Amino acid sequence: MPNKGKRVNKSAGQEKDEEVVSVKQRKMMLTKASADAPLCFDSPREFFQSLISPMSVDEFFQHHWEKKPLVLHRSDAALADYYRSLFQLSDLQQLCSRGLQFGTDLNICRCIDGKKKVLNKDGRVKFSQLKKDFDQKKATMQFHQPQRFKDELWRIQERLECFFGSLVGSNVYITPEDSQGLPPHYDDVEVFILQLEGQKHWRLYKPTVHLAREYSLEPEEHIGTPTHDIILQAGDLLYFPRGTIHQANTPSGVDHSTHLTLSTYQNTSWGDFMLDVFPSFLFDSMKSDHRLRCGLPQNLLTCPSFGPDINKQVCVFLRHLADRLEQEHKELRSTDMKRDFISNRLPPFLLDQADLEPAGKLPALDDTVCIKFKEHLLLTVEPSQDDTDKATELAVFVLHSLRNKRETHMMGLSDDEQGSQFQGLRFPLTHVAALKQLLRLERVAVRDLQLMQDADKLGLTLGLWTEGLLHVC
């Protein structure tokens, strides 16, 4: 786990106080501006319900999620005004002064004769050049991950990540009149389109790959006739499942179109889950089943092919493992998927740094406590990672995203950068029941925690309190 940073000196502390005041001011401004906002942020589910209104959440997942597109024409002036406020062409002009880079932060492109032509320059983005290409070359501006800069998009995507339990990225597309940025293609993500400015003409086609796991272009002569041919206006929403072939253009007579693409559920399938949990389950099974530890036939690995006998033996093992999982109610352990999500997701919206410091009284046996930031915390059970001879000893990790960097969200961190974002605590495996108890219940008496020793109960609650994850009620 990362070490705690050193305390700042006086001047740095003054700068931190100024930053906290700034965060508080932003919260007050957003609270005032959002009092009559058409979206509800009270809980992740309520937010998603307001996003797809008037359709209900249950109806959406029953009839549309991973099944078929959804088009919502709103004709709601308040919602249209709110959508326009999320991102406009003028916002991009202001952001160019912050050192945006071509390729990393922004692409400029156009679909010509069914092919994507990238018109990026080298280095830093200059809005004057962008506007010239926009006006003269009819190029589309594709701005990556605007939630890094726009607070309201941060709030929207943080709520969606809590709702889906999956990363949520975004792109803004600004396309001039009578132009198209991208050729027909499909994506490996679930897509929600929010039309912010102007109008966009969308054509959707039947998937050639159901629930695709990768991005791919599709030649127009191969995709047939559209299943949906629609025009979105400000305030409208379009959803389509991964694998849905699509293309979009700004119609004639429309100055420009701005839309926001929200994407989620990349590599979040049952297959991905099995790839994550099966190695640890198999490893545990090898410790208790000697048949899995028997040696392979001699020279098996040097054979050009394995043959039906080997396939049959593997099937026997797989059936036995399935029976064991079902009969013994073994708990599967997800590690990589959980760590990927927690280390890359957005931090809580406008979280004050002061909220991360331990506050209030130390927990005692007679106290009642509650977990803070539950939506941004998860448990993993995995090897302890200690440099000891007990290489397979397990521990329980409490991981959280409270100190993640909004500025790098969904920007493709390196392995070292991802590792530096892991935040949390490690406890003995004996503490897992008590930790689940704390996460499951709204309040828990320290004395009632599912641990044998009072010293362990105090040690657990003190560790969480020190990390800023626990409050004494």
Short mmCIF file of C-alpha atoms in Angstrom, two decimals:
data_model
loop_
_atom_site.label_atom_id
_atom_site.label_comp_id
_atom_site.label_asym_id
_atom_site.label_seq_id
_atom_site.Cartn_x
_atom_site.Cartn_y
_atom_site.Cartn_z
CA MET A 1 0.00 0.00 0.00
CA PRO A 2 1.28 3.53 -0.71
CA ASN A 3 2.96 5.41 2.11
CA LYS A 4 1.32 8.48 3.57
CA GLY A 5 2.66 11.79 2.26
CA LYS A 6 4.60 14.12 4.54
CA ARG A 7 2.87 17.10 6.10
CA VAL A 8 3.20 20.29 4.07
CA ASN A 9 5.06 23.36 5.25
CA LYS A 10 3.28 26.57 6.21
CA SER A 11 3.23 28.14 2.77
CA ALA A 12 2.03 24.93 1.13
CA GLY A 13 -0.60 24.61 3.82
CA GLN A 14 -1.85 28.10 3.03
CA GLU A 15 -2.17 27.13 -0.62
CA LYS A 16 -4.11 24.01 0.42
CA ASP A 17 -6.50 26.13 2.52
CA GLU A 18 -7.12 28.34 -0.51
CA GLU A 19 -7.85 25.25 -2.59
CA VAL A 20 -10.35 23.98 -0.01
CA VAL A 21 -12.14 27.33 -0.02
CA SER A 22 -12.28 27.13 -3.81
CA VAL A 23 -13.85 23.67 -3.64
CA LYS A 24 -16.44 24.89 -1.15
CA GLN A 25 -17.29 27.85 -3.36
CA ARG A 26 -17.70 25.54 -6.36
CA LYS A 27 -20.00 23.29 -4.34
CA MET A 28 -22.14 26.26 -3.32
CA MET A 29 -22.35 27.52 -6.89
CA LEU A 30 -23.28 24.09 -8.26
CA THR A 31 -25.82 23.47 -5.51
CA LYS A 32 -27.50 26.79 -6.24
CA ALA A 33 -27.40 26.26 -10.02
CA SER A 34 -28.67 22.68 -9.73
CA ALA A 35 -31.55 23.33 -7.35
CA ASP A 36 -33.96 23.25 -10.27
CA ALA A 37 -31.85 20.99 -12.52
CA PRO A 38 -33.79 18.32 -14.44
CA LEU A 39 -31.48 15.52 -13.24
CA CYS A 40 -31.62 14.07 -9.73
CA PHE A 41 -28.29 13.36 -8.02
CA ASP A 42 -29.63 12.07 -4.70
CA SER A 43 -28.57 8.48 -5.41
CA PRO A 44 -27.00 6.62 -8.36
CA ARG A 45 -30.29 4.89 -9.23
CA GLU A 46 -32.31 8.09 -8.98
CA PHE A 47 -29.78 9.82 -11.19
CA PHE A 48 -30.00 7.14 -13.87
CA GLN A 49 -33.79 7.21 -13.64
CA SER A 50 -33.79 10.96 -14.29
CA LEU A 51 -31.31 10.51 -17.16
CA ILE A 52 -33.58 8.10 -19.06
CA SER A 53 -36.89 9.67 -18.02
CA PRO A 54 -39.73 9.08 -18.76
CA MET A 55 -38.68 5.43 -19.14
CA SER A 56 -38.26 3.50 -15.90
CA VAL A 57 -34.99 1.82 -14.94
CA ASP A 58 -36.61 -1.62 -14.82
CA GLU A 59 -38.16 -1.19 -18.26
CA PHE A 60 -34.83 -0.03 -19.70
CA PHE A 61 -32.94 -3.09 -18.48
CA GLN A 62 -35.71 -5.47 -19.43
CA HIS A 63 -36.19 -4.26 -22.99
CA HIS A 64 -33.13 -2.28 -24.12
CA TRP A 65 -29.90 -2.94 -22.20
CA GLU A 66 -27.65 -5.11 -24.42
CA LYS A 67 -30.70 -5.76 -26.60
CA LYS A 68 -31.79 -2.84 -28.77
CA PRO A 69 -31.45 0.95 -29.13
CA LEU A 70 -33.54 3.47 -27.26
CA VAL A 71 -34.44 6.92 -28.63
CA LEU A 72 -35.88 9.56 -26.31
CA HIS A 73 -37.15 12.76 -27.92
CA ARG A 74 -37.88 15.07 -24.98
CA SER A 75 -39.18 18.47 -26.25
CA ASP A 76 -38.22 19.74 -22.79
CA ALA A 77 -36.85 23.31 -22.82
CA ALA A 78 -35.35 23.07 -19.31
CA LEU A 79 -33.57 19.82 -20.13
CA ALA A 80 -32.32 21.23 -23.44
CA ASP A 81 -30.88 24.27 -21.63
CA TYR A 82 -29.22 21.98 -19.08
CA TYR A 83 -27.69 19.80 -21.80
CA ARG A 84 -26.34 22.91 -23.57
CA SER A 85 -24.66 23.98 -20.33
CA LEU A 86 -22.67 20.72 -20.15
CA PHE A 87 -20.36 21.59 -23.04
CA GLN A 88 -20.35 24.10 -25.89
CA LEU A 89 -18.02 25.16 -28.65
CA SER A 90 -17.05 28.18 -26.56
CA ASP A 91 -15.91 25.85 -23.74
CA LEU A 92 -13.39 24.26 -26.07
CA GLN A 93 -12.00 27.67 -26.96
CA GLN A 94 -11.36 28.39 -23.28
CA LEU A 95 -9.83 24.97 -22.64
CA CYS A 96 -7.28 25.40 -25.44
CA SER A 97 -5.51 27.91 -23.20
CA ARG A 98 -4.76 25.07 -20.75
CA GLY A 99 -2.24 23.31 -22.96
CA LEU A 100 -4.34 20.67 -24.72
CA GLN A 101 -2.37 18.29 -26.95
CA PHE A 102 -3.39 16.81 -30.29
CA GLY A 103 -3.95 13.07 -30.11
CA THR A 104 -3.97 12.97 -26.32
CA ASP A 105 -6.74 15.46 -25.58
CA LEU A 106 -8.27 16.11 -28.96
CA ASN A 107 -8.58 14.72 -32.46
CA ILE A 108 -9.78 16.60 -35.50
CA CYS A 109 -11.08 14.41 -38.31
CA ARG A 110 -13.55 14.01 -41.15
CA CYS A 111 -15.17 11.10 -42.92
CA ILE A 112 -14.32 11.31 -46.63
CA ASP A 113 -15.55 8.64 -49.06
CA GLY A 114 -16.32 6.29 -46.19
CA LYS A 115 -12.87 6.62 -44.58
CA LYS A 116 -11.68 8.54 -41.54
CA LYS A 117 -9.13 11.24 -42.29
CA VAL A 118 -7.27 12.56 -39.23
CA LEU A 119 -6.21 16.19 -39.55
CA ASN A 120 -4.26 16.52 -36.30
CA LYS A 121 -1.28 18.82 -36.07
CA ASP A 122 1.75 18.19 -33.87
CA GLY A 123 1.93 19.31 -30.28
CA ARG A 124 -0.25 21.88 -28.59
CA VAL A 125 -3.76 22.70 -29.79
CA LYS A 126 -4.41 26.24 -31.02
CA PHE A 127 -8.07 27.15 -31.22
CA SER A 128 -7.51 29.47 -34.18
CA GLN A 129 -6.25 26.51 -36.23
CA LEU A 130 -9.07 24.31 -34.93
CA LYS A 131 -11.67 26.86 -35.98
CA LYS A 132 -10.04 27.22 -39.39
CA ASP A 133 -10.20 23.46 -40.00
CA PHE A 134 -13.73 23.40 -38.60
CA ASP A 135 -14.95 26.14 -40.95
CA GLN A 136 -12.92 25.44 -44.08
CA LYS A 137 -12.35 21.67 -43.98
CA LYS A 138 -15.64 20.77 -42.29
CA ALA A 139 -13.69 18.79 -39.72
CA THR A 140 -15.14 17.29 -36.52
CA MET A 141 -13.55 18.13 -33.16
CA GLN A 142 -13.39 15.05 -30.91
CA PHE A 143 -12.52 16.09 -27.36
CA HIS A 144 -11.48 13.28 -25.02
CA GLN A 145 -12.72 12.89 -21.44
CA PRO A 146 -14.15 16.39 -20.83
CA GLN A 147 -15.07 15.39 -17.25
CA ARG A 148 -11.45 16.20 -16.44
CA PHE A 149 -12.30 19.88 -16.86
CA LYS A 150 -16.07 20.29 -16.53
CA ASP A 151 -17.44 19.86 -13.01
CA GLU A 152 -20.98 18.92 -14.00
CA LEU A 153 -19.70 16.13 -16.26
CA TRP A 154 -17.55 14.91 -13.36
CA ARG A 155 -20.70 14.76 -11.23
CA ILE A 156 -22.69 12.95 -13.94
CA GLN A 157 -20.03 10.33 -14.62
CA GLU A 158 -19.27 9.75 -10.95
CA ARG A 159 -22.95 8.94 -10.39
CA LEU A 160 -22.97 6.62 -13.40
CA GLU A 161 -19.85 4.79 -12.23
CA CYS A 162 -21.55 4.23 -8.87
CA PHE A 163 -24.70 3.00 -10.62
CA PHE A 164 -23.04 0.61 -13.09
CA GLY A 165 -20.06 -0.41 -10.95
CA SER A 166 -18.02 0.08 -14.10
CA LEU A 167 -15.83 2.80 -15.58
CA VAL A 168 -17.67 5.51 -17.53
CA GLY A 169 -15.77 7.53 -20.12
CA SER A 170 -16.90 10.32 -22.41
CA ASN A 171 -16.11 12.22 -25.58
CA VAL A 172 -17.55 15.44 -26.98
CA TYR A 173 -18.04 15.64 -30.76
CA ILE A 174 -18.49 19.03 -32.43
CA THR A 175 -19.35 18.69 -36.13
CA PRO A 176 -20.02 21.53 -38.60
CA GLU A 177 -22.93 21.79 -40.98
CA ASP A 178 -23.33 19.13 -43.65
CA SER A 179 -20.38 17.06 -42.43
CA GLN A 180 -19.56 13.70 -40.83
CA GLY A 181 -16.65 12.95 -38.55
CA LEU A 182 -16.45 9.15 -38.49
CA PRO A 183 -17.30 6.39 -40.98
CA PRO A 184 -19.76 3.58 -40.08
CA HIS A 185 -18.35 1.54 -37.20
CA TYR A 186 -19.22 -0.28 -34.00
CA ASP A 187 -17.78 -0.03 -30.51
CA ASP A 188 -17.02 -2.35 -27.59
CA VAL A 189 -18.96 -0.22 -25.08
CA GLU A 190 -22.54 0.55 -24.14
CA VAL A 191 -23.23 4.03 -25.53
CA PHE A 192 -25.44 6.88 -24.32
CA ILE A 193 -25.63 9.92 -26.61
CA LEU A 194 -26.72 13.27 -25.15
CA GLN A 195 -27.42 15.91 -27.78
CA LEU A 196 -26.10 19.21 -26.41
CA GLU A 197 -26.27 21.74 -29.27
CA GLY A 198 -27.84 21.82 -32.71
CA GLN A 199 -29.01 18.64 -34.43
CA LYS A 200 -27.39 15.32 -35.37
CA HIS A 201 -28.65 12.82 -37.93
CA TRP A 202 -28.06 9.24 -36.75
CA ARG A 203 -28.33 5.98 -38.66
CA LEU A 204 -28.09 2.69 -36.77
CA TYR A 205 -27.70 -0.77 -38.31
CA LYS A 206 -28.09 -4.35 -37.19
CA PRO A 207 -24.91 -5.65 -35.52
CA THR A 208 -22.67 -8.04 -37.40
CA VAL A 209 -21.02 -8.97 -34.08
CA HIS A 210 -23.43 -9.22 -31.14
CA LEU A 211 -22.06 -7.46 -28.03
CA ALA A 212 -18.70 -6.84 -29.70
CA ARG A 213 -15.47 -6.86 -27.68
CA GLU A 214 -13.56 -4.56 -30.01
CA TYR A 215 -13.93 -1.46 -32.17
CA SER A 216 -14.26 -2.05 -35.90
CA LEU A 217 -15.08 -0.17 -39.08
CA GLU A 218 -17.80 -1.54 -41.32
CA PRO A 219 -17.90 -0.72 -45.08
CA GLU A 220 -21.20 0.90 -45.95
CA GLU A 221 -21.90 -1.63 -48.68
CA HIS A 222 -21.91 -4.41 -46.04
CA ILE A 223 -24.22 -2.92 -43.42
CA GLY A 224 -27.56 -2.92 -45.22
CA THR A 225 -30.39 -0.52 -44.50
CA PRO A 226 -30.69 1.36 -41.19
CA THR A 227 -32.85 -0.02 -38.39
CA HIS A 228 -33.08 3.53 -37.04
CA ASP A 229 -32.89 6.80 -38.99
CA ILE A 230 -33.36 9.70 -36.58
CA ILE A 231 -32.46 13.31 -35.86
CA LEU A 232 -31.55 14.28 -32.31
CA GLN A 233 -32.09 17.79 -30.96
CA ALA A 234 -30.79 19.42 -27.79
CA GLY A 235 -32.17 17.53 -24.79
CA ASP A 236 -32.65 14.23 -26.66
CA LEU A 237 -30.97 10.96 -25.66
CA LEU A 238 -29.97 7.91 -27.69
CA TYR A 239 -28.76 4.58 -26.28
CA PHE A 240 -27.41 1.62 -28.23
CA PRO A 241 -25.64 -1.61 -27.19
CA ARG A 242 -22.04 -2.43 -27.99
CA GLY A 243 -21.70 -3.85 -31.48
CA THR A 244 -24.42 -1.58 -32.92
CA ILE A 245 -23.16 -0.21 -36.24
CA HIS A 246 -23.70 3.54 -36.46
CA GLN A 247 -22.83 6.74 -38.28
CA ALA A 248 -23.90 10.34 -37.76
CA ASN A 249 -23.74 13.68 -39.57
CA THR A 250 -24.83 17.27 -39.02
CA PRO A 251 -27.69 18.07 -41.42
CA SER A 252 -27.69 20.98 -43.87
CA GLY A 253 -29.07 24.17 -42.40
CA VAL A 254 -27.67 23.42 -38.91
CA ASP A 255 -24.71 25.62 -37.93
CA HIS A 256 -23.06 22.83 -35.93
CA SER A 257 -23.85 19.89 -33.69
CA THR A 258 -22.39 19.16 -30.27
CA HIS A 259 -23.08 15.83 -28.62
CA LEU A 260 -21.68 13.98 -25.63
CA THR A 261 -20.97 10.25 -25.82
CA LEU A 262 -21.03 8.44 -22.46
CA SER A 263 -19.60 4.92 -22.66
CA THR A 264 -19.45 2.06 -20.17
CA TYR A 265 -19.14 -1.72 -19.70
CA GLN A 266 -15.93 -2.17 -21.65
CA ASN A 267 -14.48 -5.61 -20.77
CA THR A 268 -17.22 -6.16 -18.18
CA SER A 269 -18.70 -9.41 -19.47
CA TRP A 270 -19.18 -12.81 -17.85
CA GLY A 271 -16.19 -14.00 -19.85
CA ASP A 272 -14.01 -11.23 -18.39
CA PHE A 273 -15.26 -12.10 -14.91
CA MET A 274 -14.41 -15.78 -15.37
CA LEU A 275 -10.93 -14.88 -16.60
CA ASP A 276 -10.52 -12.91 -13.39
CA VAL A 277 -11.91 -15.36 -10.82
CA PHE A 278 -11.03 -18.74 -12.32
CA PRO A 279 -7.22 -18.71 -11.77
CA SER A 280 -7.57 -18.18 -8.00
CA PHE A 281 -10.37 -20.77 -7.76
CA LEU A 282 -8.28 -23.31 -9.66
CA PHE A 283 -5.24 -22.54 -7.53
CA ASP A 284 -7.23 -23.10 -4.32
CA SER A 285 -8.64 -26.34 -5.74
CA MET A 286 -5.15 -27.64 -6.50
CA LYS A 287 -4.26 -27.33 -2.83
CA SER A 288 -7.10 -29.65 -1.77
CA ASP A 289 -7.38 -32.03 -4.75
CA HIS A 290 -4.33 -34.16 -5.46
CA ARG A 291 -5.70 -35.16 -8.90
CA LEU A 292 -5.08 -31.64 -10.12
CA ARG A 293 -1.50 -31.94 -8.89
CA CYS A 294 -0.76 -35.12 -10.85
CA GLY A 295 1.89 -34.69 -13.51
CA LEU A 296 1.15 -34.30 -17.22
CA PRO A 297 1.88 -37.17 -19.61
CA GLN A 298 5.50 -37.22 -20.69
CA ASN A 299 6.37 -34.86 -23.56
CA LEU A 300 2.81 -33.51 -23.73
CA LEU A 301 4.04 -29.97 -24.22
CA THR A 302 6.21 -30.97 -27.18
CA CYS A 303 3.31 -32.54 -29.09
CA PRO A 304 2.11 -30.56 -32.13
CA SER A 305 -1.50 -31.08 -30.97
CA PHE A 306 -3.08 -32.47 -27.81
CA GLY A 307 -5.77 -34.78 -29.17
CA PRO A 308 -9.17 -35.92 -27.89
CA ASP A 309 -7.87 -37.77 -24.80
CA ILE A 310 -6.42 -34.57 -23.37
CA ASN A 311 -9.61 -32.65 -24.14
CA LYS A 312 -11.62 -35.37 -22.40
CA GLN A 313 -9.42 -35.22 -19.28
CA VAL A 314 -9.74 -31.42 -19.13
CA CYS A 315 -13.53 -31.79 -19.40
CA VAL A 316 -13.47 -34.19 -16.43
CA PHE A 317 -11.55 -31.65 -14.37
CA LEU A 318 -13.88 -28.82 -15.39
CA ARG A 319 -16.98 -30.80 -14.45
CA HIS A 320 -15.44 -31.69 -11.12
CA LEU A 321 -14.56 -28.05 -10.45
CA ALA A 322 -18.10 -26.97 -11.34
CA ASP A 323 -19.57 -29.55 -8.95
CA ARG A 324 -17.20 -28.43 -6.20
CA LEU A 325 -18.09 -24.76 -6.69
CA GLU A 326 -21.80 -25.54 -6.58
CA GLN A 327 -21.81 -28.02 -3.72
CA GLU A 328 -19.30 -26.39 -1.39
CA HIS A 329 -20.51 -22.83 -2.03
CA LYS A 330 -16.98 -21.60 -2.55
CA GLU A 331 -16.72 -17.80 -2.72
CA LEU A 332 -15.07 -16.61 -5.91
CA ARG A 333 -12.39 -13.94 -5.63
CA SER A 334 -12.24 -11.08 -8.13
CA THR A 335 -8.98 -9.18 -7.97
CA ASP A 336 -7.86 -7.69 -11.28
CA MET A 337 -11.28 -6.38 -12.35
CA LYS A 338 -11.92 -4.83 -8.95
CA ARG A 339 -8.50 -3.22 -8.77
CA ASP A 340 -8.78 -1.91 -12.32
CA PHE A 341 -12.10 -0.28 -11.52
CA ILE A 342 -11.17 1.20 -8.15
CA SER A 343 -7.81 2.56 -9.35
CA ASN A 344 -9.17 4.17 -12.52
CA ARG A 345 -12.60 5.48 -11.52
CA LEU A 346 -13.43 9.07 -10.65
CA PRO A 347 -13.03 10.25 -7.06
CA PRO A 348 -16.15 11.43 -5.21
CA PHE A 349 -17.57 14.62 -6.68
CA LEU A 350 -15.90 17.80 -5.33
CA LEU A 351 -14.46 15.95 -2.35
CA ASP A 352 -12.72 18.28 0.11
CA GLN A 353 -9.25 17.13 1.08
CA ALA A 354 -10.26 17.85 4.68
CA ASP A 355 -12.86 15.06 4.36
CA LEU A 356 -10.04 12.56 3.92
CA GLU A 357 -8.46 13.30 7.27
CA PRO A 358 -9.49 11.40 10.42
CA ALA A 359 -12.10 13.45 12.26
CA GLY A 360 -13.97 13.26 15.55
CA LYS A 361 -13.14 11.00 18.47
CA LEU A 362 -11.18 7.79 18.27
CA PRO A 363 -13.40 4.69 18.11
CA ALA A 364 -13.84 2.80 21.38
CA LEU A 365 -15.54 -0.49 22.23
CA ASP A 366 -18.70 1.24 23.46
CA ASP A 367 -19.05 3.37 20.32
CA THR A 368 -21.25 2.90 17.29
CA VAL A 369 -19.49 3.48 13.97
CA CYS A 370 -20.34 3.76 10.29
CA ILE A 371 -18.35 3.51 7.06
CA LYS A 372 -17.89 6.67 5.01
CA PHE A 373 -17.80 6.79 1.19
CA LYS A 374 -19.25 3.28 0.80
CA GLU A 375 -19.88 3.85 -2.91
CA HIS A 376 -16.13 4.37 -3.44
CA LEU A 377 -14.85 1.44 -1.39
CA LEU A 378 -14.53 -2.30 -2.05
CA LEU A 379 -12.92 -5.43 -0.63
CA THR A 380 -10.60 -7.92 -2.26
CA VAL A 381 -9.19 -11.16 -0.89
CA GLU A 382 -5.83 -11.95 -2.42
CA PRO A 383 -2.25 -12.93 -1.58
CA SER A 384 -0.88 -10.74 1.18
CA GLN A 385 1.94 -9.36 -1.03
CA ASP A 386 4.36 -9.58 1.87
CA ASP A 387 7.91 -10.62 1.09
CA THR A 388 7.73 -13.78 3.19
CA ASP A 389 8.09 -17.51 2.73
CA LYS A 390 4.29 -17.83 2.95
CA ALA A 391 3.71 -16.85 -0.65
CA THR A 392 0.11 -18.02 -0.76
CA GLU A 393 -1.09 -16.50 2.51
CA LEU A 394 -4.28 -14.52 1.88
CA ALA A 395 -5.28 -11.12 3.24
CA VAL A 396 -8.26 -8.82 2.86
CA PHE A 397 -7.69 -5.43 1.23
CA VAL A 398 -9.91 -2.39 1.68
CA LEU A 399 -9.42 -0.36 -1.50
CA HIS A 400 -10.88 3.06 -2.24
CA SER A 401 -10.82 5.78 -4.89
CA LEU A 402 -10.87 8.83 -2.61
CA ARG A 403 -7.46 10.06 -3.72
CA ASN A 404 -7.78 9.21 -7.40
CA LYS A 405 -6.98 12.03 -9.79
CA ARG A 406 -9.87 13.40 -11.77
CA GLU A 407 -7.34 14.95 -14.20
CA THR A 408 -6.18 11.51 -15.42
CA HIS A 409 -9.54 9.74 -15.50
CA MET A 410 -9.82 7.34 -18.48
CA MET A 411 -6.60 8.67 -20.00
CA GLY A 412 -4.77 5.36 -20.25
CA LEU A 413 -2.44 5.34 -17.25
CA SER A 414 0.73 3.28 -17.35
CA ASP A 415 1.09 0.31 -15.00
CA ASP A 416 3.31 2.39 -12.69
CA GLU A 417 0.79 5.23 -12.63
CA GLN A 418 -2.06 2.80 -11.93
CA GLY A 419 -0.08 1.25 -9.10
CA SER A 420 0.50 4.67 -7.58
CA GLN A 421 -3.27 5.24 -7.45
CA PHE A 422 -4.02 2.15 -5.34
CA GLN A 423 -5.21 3.47 -2.02
CA GLY A 424 -6.34 1.48 0.96
CA LEU A 425 -5.54 -0.84 3.83
CA ARG A 426 -4.67 -4.48 4.38
CA PHE A 427 -6.01 -6.63 7.20
CA PRO A 428 -5.69 -10.32 8.17
CA LEU A 429 -8.15 -12.63 6.46
CA THR A 430 -9.86 -13.17 9.83
CA HIS A 431 -11.20 -9.60 9.54
CA VAL A 432 -13.20 -10.17 6.34
CA ALA A 433 -16.51 -10.97 8.10
CA ALA A 434 -16.31 -7.82 10.23
CA LEU A 435 -15.51 -5.69 7.18
CA LYS A 436 -18.48 -7.10 5.28
CA GLN A 437 -20.59 -6.40 8.36
CA LEU A 438 -19.49 -2.74 8.32
CA LEU A 439 -20.25 -2.42 4.61
CA ARG A 440 -23.62 -4.18 4.86
CA LEU A 441 -25.07 -2.30 7.84
CA GLU A 442 -25.63 1.41 8.21
CA ARG A 443 -24.28 1.44 11.77
CA VAL A 444 -22.44 -1.14 13.85
CA ALA A 445 -21.43 -1.22 17.51
CA VAL A 446 -17.68 -1.80 17.76
CA ARG A 447 -18.29 -4.40 20.46
CA ASP A 448 -20.58 -6.35 18.07
CA LEU A 449 -18.08 -6.68 15.25
CA GLN A 450 -17.55 -10.28 14.13
CA LEU A 451 -14.08 -10.67 15.62
CA MET A 452 -13.02 -12.80 18.57
CA GLN A 453 -10.71 -10.34 20.34
CA ASP A 454 -11.56 -6.81 21.50
CA ALA A 455 -8.05 -5.75 20.47
CA ASP A 456 -8.82 -6.81 16.89
CA LYS A 457 -12.09 -4.85 16.90
CA LEU A 458 -10.29 -1.73 18.04
CA GLY A 459 -7.43 -2.27 15.61
CA LEU A 460 -9.80 -2.64 12.67
CA THR A 461 -11.86 0.45 13.48
CA LEU A 462 -8.77 2.53 14.26
CA GLY A 463 -7.20 1.59 10.92
CA LEU A 464 -10.34 2.62 9.02
CA TRP A 465 -10.70 5.81 11.07
CA THR A 466 -7.08 6.80 10.40
CA GLU A 467 -7.64 6.31 6.65
CA GLY A 468 -10.67 8.62 6.82
CA LEU A 469 -13.10 5.79 6.06
CA LEU A 470 -14.90 5.53 9.38
CA HIS A 471 -16.99 7.88 11.50
CA VAL A 472 -17.91 7.49 15.16
CA CYS A 473 -21.66 8.12 15.28
#
